[in-house]
Amino acid sequence: MANSYNNIIPGHIHLNDLTEAVKEGIRDAGGVPLEWGVPGVCDGIAMYVEMRLSLPSREHIADNIEIMVLSHSLDGWVGVTSCDKITPGMLMAAGRLDLPAVILTGGPMKANTINGEKHHPIEGFGLVGQVKGGKMTAAEAERKLPSMICGAGSCVGLYTANTMAVVSEVLGMSVTGCATTPALDPLKKEQAYESGTRVVELIKKDLRPRRMMSEKAFENAVRVDMAMGGSTNAVLHIPAVAREAGISVDLEMFDRIAGETPHICAIIPAGAYEMADVHSAGGVPAVLNRLRHLIKDSETVNDRSIASIAAHGKALDEDVIRPIENPYHSQGGIAVLKGNIARSAIIKQTAVDDDMQVHKGPAKVFHTEKDLLNAIEDRRIAEGDVMVLPFQGPCGAPGMPEMLTPTDAIKGAGYSRVALITDGRFSGATSGPCVGHIEMEAFNGGPIGAIADGDIIEIDIPGRRINVQLSDAEIEERLTLEKECTLLREADQKFRSIFDGSMDGLLIVGSEDGRIICVNKRLRTLLGFSEDALVGKSFDVLLPTETEQPPKDMLKELQVCGGVFTQDFMHADGHVFVMDLMATLVPWEEGWTILCTLRDATERIGLEMQLRQAQKMEAIGALAGGVAHDLNNILSGLVSYPELLLMDLPEESHLRKPILTIKRSGERAVAIVNDLLALARRGVSAGEFQALNMKDCGILIPVFK
């Protein structure tokens, strides 16, 4: 079992329980269950910058499973999954490995119904826009939040997680009914048990994923996705899964099948029904039954083929799963648009109101999601505008993040006649005239990067067109300019990387006016100033007020003379400290500037003071050593002469006492001189016992060092 359990996100908090049921099924079928962990990212949490990691996690999951299955020679495996990127990652691994496998999707959560209204987590994204748009207070939004907590399971609507669960079931990789059965429905554990028994049977019969995931199966998956109105992310995931299975699925297939297939389910966000309603109405088998004349037969992990499942399916609610003769829309959920903006682009046409199926409006261009959100919040977007957000693709962002936050901010702010186009992607929760997946992306020179504020954008969903009112020559001219600007931006990024990465403080100052042009991160940290507090200011803001020499003269003199100059600088908190300063004249734009390299000199100066002190002590020691040596020579005579006298004097002589006094005084003087010599030699006189000839006699004598 590749188990993507974690307790961070609702879609995965119950997967351990399901995994235990899978293990039980494997054991009962004669297999031995083994388990390892797979990461699971929640796109709802990973919005904004972190969203760049979400799509790459799909490949990581496929690689994880490949490594674990092959490294441990497993006979087959069950993928226990739920949220957006985990299911396609597991399907990719199934196609790549082509070893017996079953995909168990965790099932959707059920919405809370309060006073006849459904509430669920995705509503929370719209609250921010409503609060900032003045439609409700922050306190009112806080009171609404508890009603949006729905327990375990993937989000309630036909967002990406549930779209891919449906795809897995139609591809024949999940047991029948798995995609729509709610997470906490007792039937889900039965499906988990069945997944365990089925994988053992697949191993015994040597039935492998590529038998199920045939070209016909992928056509069926796209068709059911179009009929139900699934997430636009399916155009990323289905081709990726197909490629791992050795099959080609392109956008032309999506567009062709969408044109042939009616949209028969109105599921959140493109309708009022939730996935639990679809389950109650018959689930995926009922949808297959509605489409049975369009479905091509293919094998499944079940005991029966997809055609057999379709034949036995039954729609129990005529409005939740409509007959193809009475669809919600005559065409499927996704449309592929083309024009001078895009070789191809994707829109969820069934989530666009009729009056916005064709739209023309002026462009408002933003280069970051943050700038776009600020414009929405500040009401700088007018009804009729087409917001353009380039450089959000796989290379440009990088990672192709979802734009759920801006689209929900648009809805929350109450806009009804604005559109958004991007080379990024949209969440399965996105609705409205939002065109994504624009190819080529701006980073690679795509025409979306040529659009400027005020250009007229035309979106025609029925006509499958998206254009900007510019000639090819104008687009090419702008792209050439944009390419040059991109090179400049890249050069600036490299400069910034080197400049801010320096361990020394760096400062660029105008050679004529002495104003600060640029200051790196290290120097800002040393000085305690923000960049805004320094850039554009005179260099003297960094110097103490009592500095005598004018800053410009100081810098010019320094860069002419060269070398390193020590100067007092003032910290933002007012204290003064010393820095080493070196200046170099460097070219900048049309003229010259002074590049200053600064390093905190406090430690160096402290070390120099210690060195000077040590040198003084060494000189004193040398002097003391010489004096002590001379005194030692003198004292040796003073001490030895009284000893000779005492040898000749009788014991009763009255001279012995003063001579002994002289001898002892001399010995004390010798001890003092020895201490002075020890100090001069930087040693400390200390006695310790050492053994001489320990092996023979073990004698210990004191030795002074």
XYZ file of C-alpha atoms in Angstrom:
705
model
C 0.000 0.000 0.000
C 1.248 3.445 -0.993
C -0.598 5.308 1.763
C -0.827 9.104 1.472
C -2.239 9.555 4.982
C -1.434 12.704 6.923
C -3.317 14.619 9.593
C -2.746 18.008 7.984
C -5.595 17.978 5.469
C -9.198 16.715 5.637
C -8.902 14.642 2.480
C -6.311 12.362 4.081
C -7.095 12.145 7.804
C -9.105 8.925 7.388
C -6.804 7.057 5.015
C -5.128 4.964 7.725
C -8.507 3.399 8.523
C -9.051 2.599 4.842
C -5.530 1.188 4.568
C -6.245 -1.227 7.419
C -9.311 -2.461 5.509
C -7.152 -2.918 2.387
C -4.675 -4.994 4.418
C -7.491 -7.187 5.691
C -8.660 -7.798 2.124
C -5.134 -8.683 0.998
C -4.658 -11.162 3.847
C -8.018 -12.814 3.233
C -7.133 -13.211 -0.453
C -3.836 -14.892 0.423
C -1.453 -11.948 0.126
C 0.963 -10.263 2.547
C 0.328 -6.512 2.983
C 3.224 -4.058 3.307
C 2.886 -0.300 3.642
C 4.857 2.889 3.073
C 4.081 6.595 3.111
C 3.517 8.954 0.208
C 3.339 12.766 0.546
C 0.003 14.510 0.133
C -0.271 18.240 -0.592
C -3.492 20.212 -0.131
C -3.810 22.784 -2.903
C -6.264 24.748 -0.779
C -3.572 25.312 1.841
C -0.634 25.585 -0.565
C -1.940 28.707 -2.314
C 0.210 31.684 -3.307
C 4.009 31.140 -3.390
C 3.918 27.604 -1.943
C 1.563 26.515 -4.747
C 4.646 26.315 -6.965
C 5.470 23.047 -5.201
C 2.086 21.413 -5.714
C 2.254 20.336 -9.363
C 5.848 19.026 -9.098
C 4.682 16.888 -6.154
C 2.751 14.784 -8.696
C 6.011 13.628 -10.312
C 7.550 13.137 -6.885
C 4.725 10.775 -5.901
C 5.106 8.745 -9.105
C 8.862 8.513 -8.497
C 8.309 7.557 -4.844
C 6.106 4.622 -5.818
C 8.438 3.504 -8.605
C 11.400 3.491 -6.214
C 9.593 1.603 -3.455
C 7.905 -1.000 -5.669
C 10.978 -1.824 -7.757
C 13.485 -1.628 -4.910
C 11.519 -4.141 -2.847
C 10.382 -6.400 -5.702
C 6.704 -6.062 -4.825
C 4.227 -8.140 -6.841
C 1.566 -5.437 -6.893
C 0.344 -2.430 -4.977
C -2.701 -0.415 -3.901
C -2.575 3.392 -3.994
C -4.552 4.945 -1.120
C -5.179 8.517 -2.199
C -7.548 11.453 -2.088
C -6.419 14.967 -2.996
C -5.490 16.755 -6.201
C -1.964 15.681 -7.195
C -1.803 12.381 -5.355
C -4.311 10.490 -7.515
C -2.742 11.457 -10.875
C 0.723 10.768 -9.426
C -0.389 7.267 -8.472
C -2.035 6.671 -11.849
C 1.207 7.765 -13.523
C 3.125 5.264 -11.393
C 0.650 2.531 -12.377
C 1.192 3.204 -16.071
C 4.951 3.480 -15.701
C 5.460 0.308 -13.650
C 2.722 -1.768 -15.322
C 2.531 -4.054 -12.298
C -0.861 -5.142 -10.901
C -2.365 -2.164 -9.093
C -5.626 -0.757 -7.739
C -6.257 2.905 -6.917
C -8.435 3.485 -3.836
C -9.663 7.094 -3.675
C -10.685 8.289 -0.220
C -14.041 9.759 -1.188
C -15.567 13.246 -0.903
C -16.661 14.979 2.281
C -20.330 15.869 2.684
C -21.354 19.523 2.783
C -23.042 20.959 5.860
C -26.630 21.925 5.094
C -27.858 24.804 7.269
C -31.253 26.405 6.655
C -31.366 24.726 3.269
C -27.948 26.089 2.175
C -24.855 23.974 1.584
C -21.612 25.089 3.228
C -18.119 23.729 2.606
C -14.415 24.733 2.939
C -13.980 26.312 -0.511
C -16.460 29.035 0.489
C -13.772 30.360 2.797
C -11.744 31.719 -0.116
C -14.620 33.986 -1.119
C -14.996 35.417 2.393
C -11.791 37.438 2.078
C -13.064 39.250 -1.012
C -16.453 39.849 0.602
C -14.862 41.369 3.702
C -12.491 43.567 1.691
C -15.341 44.490 -0.651
C -17.439 45.657 2.292
C -20.112 42.985 1.865
C -19.584 41.621 5.366
C -17.498 42.359 8.439
C -14.551 40.293 9.595
C -16.594 39.231 12.626
C -19.403 37.978 10.380
C -16.877 36.028 8.316
C -15.442 34.455 11.474
C -18.918 33.350 12.526
C -19.438 31.661 9.145
C -16.226 29.629 9.227
C -17.398 26.812 11.562
C -20.223 25.964 9.157
C -17.616 25.286 6.454
C -15.869 22.505 8.386
C -17.223 19.258 6.978
C -14.952 16.504 8.304
C -12.919 13.933 6.398
C -12.811 13.670 2.629
C -11.882 15.543 -0.510
C -13.697 18.842 -1.095
C -17.421 18.486 -1.788
C -17.594 19.563 -5.437
C -16.221 18.359 -8.751
C -12.866 19.966 -8.100
C -9.577 18.384 -9.166
C -9.463 15.641 -6.505
C -12.922 14.311 -7.307
C -12.401 14.815 -11.048
C -9.365 12.537 -10.915
C -11.210 10.033 -8.724
C -13.852 9.816 -11.475
C -11.101 9.482 -14.100
C -9.502 6.633 -12.118
C -12.806 4.763 -11.931
C -13.559 5.221 -15.642
C -10.023 4.171 -16.595
C -10.818 0.917 -14.817
C -8.230 1.405 -12.058
C -10.672 1.699 -9.114
C -13.466 -0.549 -7.896
C -16.963 0.385 -9.070
C -18.560 3.274 -7.165
C -15.307 4.323 -5.494
C -15.127 7.881 -6.883
C -18.376 9.253 -5.438
C -18.828 7.237 -2.218
C -18.436 9.728 0.675
C -15.346 9.357 2.828
C -17.203 8.391 5.992
C -19.855 6.209 4.370
C -19.509 2.595 5.677
C -19.454 1.508 2.022
C -16.033 3.156 1.644
C -14.401 0.598 3.964
C -16.066 -2.177 1.997
C -14.518 -0.711 -1.165
C -11.149 -0.600 0.610
C -11.476 -4.284 1.536
C -12.482 -5.102 -2.036
C -9.456 -3.184 -3.363
C -7.252 -5.455 -1.246
C -8.840 -8.654 -2.528
C -8.855 -7.422 -6.123
C -5.135 -6.586 -6.224
C -4.291 -10.160 -5.159
C -6.560 -11.518 -7.904
C -4.897 -9.207 -10.434
C -1.498 -10.573 -9.404
C -2.687 -14.157 -9.741
C -4.147 -13.470 -13.192
C -1.252 -11.195 -14.211
C -3.658 -8.386 -15.166
C -1.637 -5.195 -15.465
C -2.620 -1.494 -15.624
C -1.884 -1.036 -19.320
C -4.559 -3.647 -20.037
C -7.062 -1.337 -18.335
C -5.596 2.026 -19.337
C -6.037 1.581 -23.087
C -6.638 4.297 -25.669
C -10.378 3.526 -25.465
C -10.270 3.880 -21.681
C -8.703 7.340 -21.956
C -11.367 8.428 -24.448
C -14.011 7.199 -22.003
C -12.343 9.093 -19.139
C -12.264 12.345 -21.119
C -15.894 11.836 -22.187
C -17.182 11.286 -18.643
C -15.115 14.257 -17.474
C -16.740 16.432 -20.150
C -20.233 15.148 -19.286
C -19.802 15.852 -15.584
C -17.989 19.196 -16.007
C -14.720 18.322 -14.284
C -11.717 20.455 -13.401
C -9.553 22.079 -16.073
C -6.601 20.378 -14.368
C -7.725 17.191 -16.112
C -6.040 18.525 -19.265
C -2.734 18.374 -17.367
C -3.209 15.086 -15.584
C -4.923 12.814 -18.120
C -2.248 13.332 -20.835
C 0.505 12.806 -18.221
C -1.051 9.520 -17.075
C -1.567 8.436 -20.701
C 2.049 9.196 -21.568
C 3.235 6.884 -18.765
C 0.961 4.172 -20.193
C 2.446 4.635 -23.671
C -0.588 6.443 -25.132
C -0.890 9.939 -26.636
C -3.748 12.171 -25.461
C -3.755 15.751 -26.755
C -5.967 18.819 -26.429
C -7.591 18.046 -29.753
C -9.113 14.941 -28.152
C -10.538 17.048 -25.307
C -11.992 19.591 -27.722
C -13.425 16.941 -30.041
C -15.028 14.930 -27.254
C -16.359 18.084 -25.561
C -18.112 18.981 -28.807
C -19.711 15.520 -29.014
C -20.680 15.125 -25.356
C -23.497 16.970 -23.556
C -22.973 18.326 -20.064
C -25.438 16.414 -17.867
C -24.321 17.145 -14.260
C -24.443 20.520 -12.479
C -21.966 19.928 -9.679
C -20.334 22.570 -7.463
C -18.679 24.889 -8.566
C -20.650 24.829 -11.849
C -23.939 23.957 -10.162
C -25.708 23.349 -6.868
C -25.142 19.617 -6.382
C -22.293 18.033 -4.429
C -20.518 14.728 -5.021
C -22.595 13.045 -2.324
C -25.681 13.912 -4.396
C -24.096 12.250 -7.426
C -23.421 9.170 -5.299
C -27.048 9.055 -4.156
C -28.151 9.446 -7.790
C -26.177 6.391 -8.929
C -22.562 7.583 -9.093
C -20.209 7.068 -12.014
C -22.048 3.917 -13.236
C -25.185 6.040 -13.724
C -23.219 8.624 -15.737
C -21.740 5.804 -17.829
C -25.251 4.498 -18.380
C -26.379 7.895 -19.710
C -23.410 7.850 -22.103
C -23.474 4.116 -22.880
C -23.890 4.623 -26.632
C -20.754 6.796 -26.656
C -18.656 4.620 -24.355
C -16.061 2.222 -25.802
C -15.589 -1.059 -23.999
C -12.396 -1.607 -22.008
C -11.176 -3.777 -19.145
C -11.277 -2.794 -15.456
C -9.850 -4.075 -12.156
C -13.358 -5.376 -11.440
C -14.731 -8.682 -12.688
C -16.564 -6.885 -15.495
C -15.787 -4.470 -18.312
C -16.695 -0.788 -18.463
C -19.513 -1.528 -20.930
C -21.007 -4.005 -18.472
C -20.770 -1.457 -15.653
C -22.466 1.138 -17.882
C -25.229 -1.297 -18.801
C -26.035 -1.992 -15.151
C -25.807 1.648 -14.037
C -29.017 3.482 -13.201
C -29.679 7.194 -12.664
C -31.842 7.617 -9.556
C -32.303 11.387 -9.872
C -33.176 12.909 -13.246
C -31.866 16.350 -12.285
C -28.561 15.379 -10.659
C -27.644 13.157 -13.641
C -29.735 14.288 -16.566
C -30.523 12.304 -19.733
C -28.412 13.327 -22.707
C -31.618 14.527 -24.375
C -32.089 17.104 -21.600
C -28.569 18.305 -20.726
C -27.539 21.378 -18.792
C -25.405 22.349 -21.780
C -25.176 20.890 -25.245
C -21.384 20.586 -24.993
C -18.983 19.213 -22.409
C -17.249 21.055 -19.604
C -13.997 22.193 -21.207
C -13.354 24.293 -24.305
C -10.022 24.729 -26.077
C -9.524 28.284 -27.365
C -7.003 29.408 -29.978
C -5.934 32.715 -31.463
C -3.109 35.210 -31.710
C -2.726 35.117 -27.915
C -2.475 31.342 -27.661
C -1.736 28.238 -29.675
C -4.146 26.718 -27.179
C -5.874 27.752 -23.980
C -8.383 26.101 -21.646
C -11.624 27.333 -20.110
C -14.306 25.542 -18.112
C -17.128 26.706 -20.370
C -19.919 25.143 -18.309
C -18.927 27.357 -15.353
C -19.297 30.580 -17.409
C -22.590 32.499 -17.455
C -24.337 32.813 -20.813
C -23.774 36.575 -20.995
C -19.989 36.089 -20.691
C -19.622 33.346 -23.315
C -18.525 36.111 -25.680
C -16.670 39.060 -24.175
C -14.539 41.966 -25.345
C -12.742 44.320 -22.991
C -9.570 46.297 -22.219
C -6.601 44.515 -20.716
C -5.273 45.192 -17.238
C -1.860 43.533 -17.007
C -0.280 42.296 -13.771
C 2.984 40.428 -13.383
C 2.416 38.959 -9.923
C -0.560 37.420 -8.186
C -0.019 39.846 -5.302
C -0.344 42.882 -7.606
C -3.560 41.456 -9.051
C -5.027 40.816 -5.592
C -4.134 44.351 -4.503
C -5.882 45.773 -7.577
C -9.026 43.764 -6.816
C -8.944 44.873 -3.187
C -8.405 48.533 -4.127
C -11.245 48.382 -6.690
C -8.895 49.307 -9.528
C -10.659 46.742 -11.719
C -13.715 47.936 -13.656
C -16.567 45.809 -14.969
C -15.680 44.715 -18.499
C -11.922 44.537 -17.859
C -9.864 41.525 -18.880
C -7.166 40.901 -16.296
C -3.972 39.455 -17.786
C -1.507 37.552 -15.592
C 1.509 36.303 -17.615
C 4.663 34.532 -16.380
C 2.703 32.013 -14.283
C 3.445 28.910 -16.385
C 5.627 25.885 -15.607
C 8.826 27.821 -16.364
C 7.760 31.373 -15.609
C 6.318 30.996 -12.107
C 7.882 28.385 -11.890
C 5.643 25.394 -11.142
C 2.418 26.645 -12.789
C 0.507 27.659 -9.625
C -3.277 27.711 -9.422
C -5.092 31.041 -9.468
C -7.895 30.161 -7.036
C -7.186 33.077 -4.701
C -7.639 35.763 -7.417
C -10.751 34.139 -8.901
C -12.406 33.832 -5.500
C -11.350 37.400 -4.697
C -13.119 38.510 -7.900
C -16.298 36.690 -6.880
C -16.047 37.912 -3.313
C -15.664 41.512 -4.471
C -18.896 41.193 -6.458
C -17.555 41.505 -10.004
C -19.776 39.842 -12.603
C -18.411 41.039 -15.961
C -14.647 40.686 -15.721
C -12.415 37.990 -17.220
C -8.984 36.650 -16.310
C -6.446 35.098 -18.685
C -3.138 33.534 -17.655
C -0.481 31.048 -18.689
C -0.875 29.566 -15.210
C -3.657 27.207 -14.282
C -6.890 27.356 -12.339
C -8.223 25.330 -9.467
C -11.038 22.878 -9.980
C -12.945 25.275 -7.719
C -12.646 28.133 -10.224
C -15.712 29.371 -12.048
C -16.378 32.273 -14.391
C -14.639 33.485 -17.571
C -11.140 32.394 -16.583
C -8.865 31.283 -19.412
C -5.760 29.361 -18.360
C -3.029 27.033 -19.625
C -2.170 29.567 -22.361
C 0.508 28.092 -24.592
C 3.182 29.378 -25.307
C 3.771 30.795 -21.891
C 5.199 34.296 -21.619
C 8.500 33.040 -20.195
C 9.169 31.188 -23.454
C 8.196 34.129 -25.655
C 4.444 33.540 -25.854
C 2.227 36.381 -27.178
C 0.497 36.781 -23.799
C 3.708 38.486 -22.713
C 3.175 41.179 -25.382
C -0.198 42.375 -24.037
C -0.210 45.854 -22.491
C -2.753 47.807 -20.476
C -5.624 48.985 -22.658
C -5.216 46.405 -25.434
C -8.599 45.000 -26.431
C -9.002 41.285 -25.683
C -11.684 39.205 -27.403
C -12.898 35.932 -25.860
C -15.352 33.865 -27.908
C -16.043 30.516 -26.232
C -18.588 29.178 -28.782
C -16.233 30.226 -31.587
C -13.240 28.750 -29.711
C -11.245 31.958 -30.192
C -9.124 34.220 -28.010
C -7.411 37.235 -29.593
C -5.888 40.595 -28.837
C -6.503 43.449 -31.286
C -2.891 43.708 -32.380
C -1.227 42.868 -35.679
C 1.364 40.122 -35.870
C 4.016 42.779 -36.476
C 3.010 44.685 -33.323
C 3.107 41.512 -31.264
C 6.522 40.588 -32.646
C 7.888 44.082 -31.954
C 6.645 43.967 -28.373
C 7.999 40.481 -27.825
C 11.420 41.597 -29.057
C 11.308 44.456 -26.573
C 10.050 42.106 -23.877
C 12.903 39.720 -24.643
C 15.373 42.544 -24.131
C 13.594 43.501 -20.922
C 13.733 39.870 -19.815
C 17.485 39.794 -20.408
C 17.801 42.961 -18.359
C 15.673 41.437 -15.593
C 17.807 38.295 -15.633
C 20.971 40.397 -15.475
C 19.467 42.372 -12.607
C 18.571 39.143 -10.797
C 22.128 37.858 -11.200
C 23.516 41.177 -9.976
C 21.133 41.123 -7.000
C 22.088 37.542 -6.196
C 25.802 38.375 -6.125
C 25.316 41.791 -4.496
C 23.026 40.553 -1.715
C 24.981 37.328 -1.297
C 28.204 39.119 -0.346
C 29.461 38.585 3.218
C 30.735 42.181 3.175
C 28.529 45.229 3.268
C 28.250 46.791 -0.197
C 27.095 50.274 -1.050
C 26.859 52.029 -4.412
C 27.037 55.816 -4.196
C 26.736 58.454 -6.907
C 30.174 59.867 -7.681
C 28.820 63.379 -8.233
C 26.070 63.857 -5.656
C 27.072 61.301 -3.017
C 23.583 59.798 -2.913
C 23.064 56.134 -2.138
C 21.934 54.144 -5.200
C 22.000 50.614 -3.882
C 22.722 48.903 -0.561
C 23.033 45.162 -0.010
C 21.386 42.965 2.605
C 24.554 42.500 4.674
C 25.088 46.235 5.121
C 21.418 46.817 5.939
C 21.782 44.199 8.671
C 24.987 45.783 10.014
C 23.500 49.278 10.090
C 19.951 48.374 11.100
C 18.372 50.449 8.302
C 15.764 49.359 5.753
C 16.515 49.758 2.047
C 13.905 52.506 1.717
C 15.541 54.434 4.561
C 18.857 54.585 2.676
C 18.303 54.568 -1.095
C 18.211 58.100 -2.467
C 19.672 59.597 0.713
C 23.059 61.239 1.045
C 25.960 59.081 2.190
C 26.339 61.278 5.283
C 23.190 59.765 6.865
C 25.466 56.860 7.768
C 28.078 59.031 9.503
C 28.081 60.546 12.998
C 27.142 64.238 13.028
C 30.605 65.267 14.279
C 32.366 63.884 11.161
C 34.560 66.699 9.853
C 35.373 65.670 6.293
C 32.484 65.980 3.759
C 31.357 62.487 2.645
C 31.849 63.138 -1.087
C 35.413 64.349 -0.535
C 36.114 61.383 1.728
C 34.949 58.871 -0.885
C 36.723 60.577 -3.789
C 39.953 60.772 -1.822
C 39.631 57.135 -0.848
C 38.969 55.812 -4.357
C 41.830 57.904 -5.756
C 44.319 56.899 -3.073
C 43.134 53.315 -2.752
C 43.615 51.156 0.291
C 41.372 50.643 3.285
C 40.132 53.487 5.443
C 38.722 53.098 8.960
C 35.680 55.263 9.625
C 33.033 55.672 12.313
C 29.489 54.825 11.188
C 26.185 55.337 12.944
C 23.726 52.489 13.540
C 19.995 53.089 13.148
C 19.636 52.977 16.951
C 22.156 55.810 17.314
C 25.250 53.997 18.576
C 28.529 54.547 16.725
C 30.843 51.742 15.648
C 33.914 51.427 13.463
C 33.996 49.953 9.963
C 36.711 49.376 7.377
C 35.843 51.140 4.133
C 37.292 50.600 0.664
C 36.041 52.528 -2.382
C 36.345 51.699 -6.086
C 35.180 53.706 -9.093
C 32.851 51.575 -11.272
C 30.768 52.317 -14.413
C 27.017 52.660 -13.851
C 24.420 53.360 -16.542
C 25.571 56.557 -18.284
C 28.309 57.529 -15.841
C 30.363 56.422 -12.884
C 29.630 55.499 -9.305
C 31.636 54.589 -6.243
C 31.380 51.016 -5.000
C 32.044 50.945 -1.272
C 32.982 47.735 0.491
C 32.442 47.893 4.247
C 33.288 45.478 7.011
C 32.683 45.776 10.746
C 36.104 46.587 12.198
C 35.163 46.158 15.860
C 36.571 42.641 16.129
C 39.666 43.476 14.084
C 40.445 46.506 16.221
C 39.909 44.456 19.374
C 42.299 41.786 18.114
C 44.868 44.427 17.144
C 44.676 45.905 20.648
C 45.219 42.448 22.111
C 48.170 41.929 19.775
C 49.730 45.273 20.738
C 49.238 44.450 24.407
C 50.835 41.058 23.863
C 53.757 42.681 22.058
C 54.223 45.124 24.959
C 54.163 42.268 27.421
C 56.663 40.388 25.294
C 59.005 43.375 25.319
C 58.619 43.768 29.068
C 59.216 40.045 29.456
C 62.387 40.223 27.393
C 63.637 43.140 29.509
C 62.678 41.371 32.712
C 64.412 38.222 31.522
C 67.665 40.071 30.934
C 67.533 41.777 34.316
C 66.627 38.520 36.041
C 69.495 36.710 34.347
C 71.987 39.325 35.570
C 70.528 39.302 39.063
C 70.704 35.515 39.101
C 74.429 35.672 38.398
C 74.943 38.201 41.194
C 72.784 36.302 43.662
C 74.553 33.007 42.996
C 77.638 34.557 44.572
C 75.711 36.067 47.453
C 74.114 32.735 48.298
C 77.168 30.484 47.823
C 79.632 32.671 49.843
C 77.614 32.490 53.139
C 77.475 28.714 52.676
C 81.287 28.559 52.485
C 81.612 30.759 55.576
C 79.233 28.609 57.563
C 81.267 25.525 56.721
C 84.346 27.069 58.342
C 82.676 28.639 61.401
C 82.271 26.644 64.573
C 78.745 25.997 65.794
C 79.144 28.261 68.834
C 80.323 31.280 66.775
C 78.219 34.395 67.224
C 78.656 35.121 63.448
C 76.594 32.149 62.331
C 73.259 33.860 63.005
C 73.766 37.005 60.822
C 75.376 34.882 58.096
C 72.360 32.533 58.105
C 70.105 35.568 57.806
C 72.096 36.743 54.784
C 71.877 33.230 53.253
C 68.093 32.985 53.702
C 67.587 36.478 52.265
C 69.640 35.502 49.266
C 67.603 32.335 48.774
C 64.386 34.362 48.860
C 65.867 36.745 46.318
C 66.767 33.753 44.114
C 63.147 32.507 44.314
C 61.880 35.941 43.285
C 64.310 36.056 40.368
C 63.226 32.545 39.295
C 59.601 33.691 39.294
C 60.596 36.696 37.224
C 62.392 34.409 34.774
C 59.362 32.132 34.552
C 57.158 35.135 33.819
C 59.581 36.381 31.213
C 59.475 32.990 29.542
C 55.617 33.044 29.743
C 55.554 30.024 32.031
C 54.190 29.499 35.512
C 56.425 27.949 38.082
C 54.688 24.790 39.248
C 56.038 21.664 40.853
C 54.841 18.184 40.068
C 56.144 14.728 40.883
C 57.634 12.664 38.103
C 58.922 9.081 38.262
C 62.500 8.314 37.354
C 63.499 4.659 36.852
C 59.990 3.695 37.925
C 60.490 0.231 36.507
C 63.535 -0.362 38.697
C 62.980 1.535 41.922
C 59.832 3.611 41.654
C 61.526 6.723 43.103
C 59.514 9.975 42.861
C 61.311 13.319 42.978
C 59.870 16.829 42.559
C 60.741 18.545 39.309
C 59.994 22.253 38.746
C 58.804 23.438 35.330
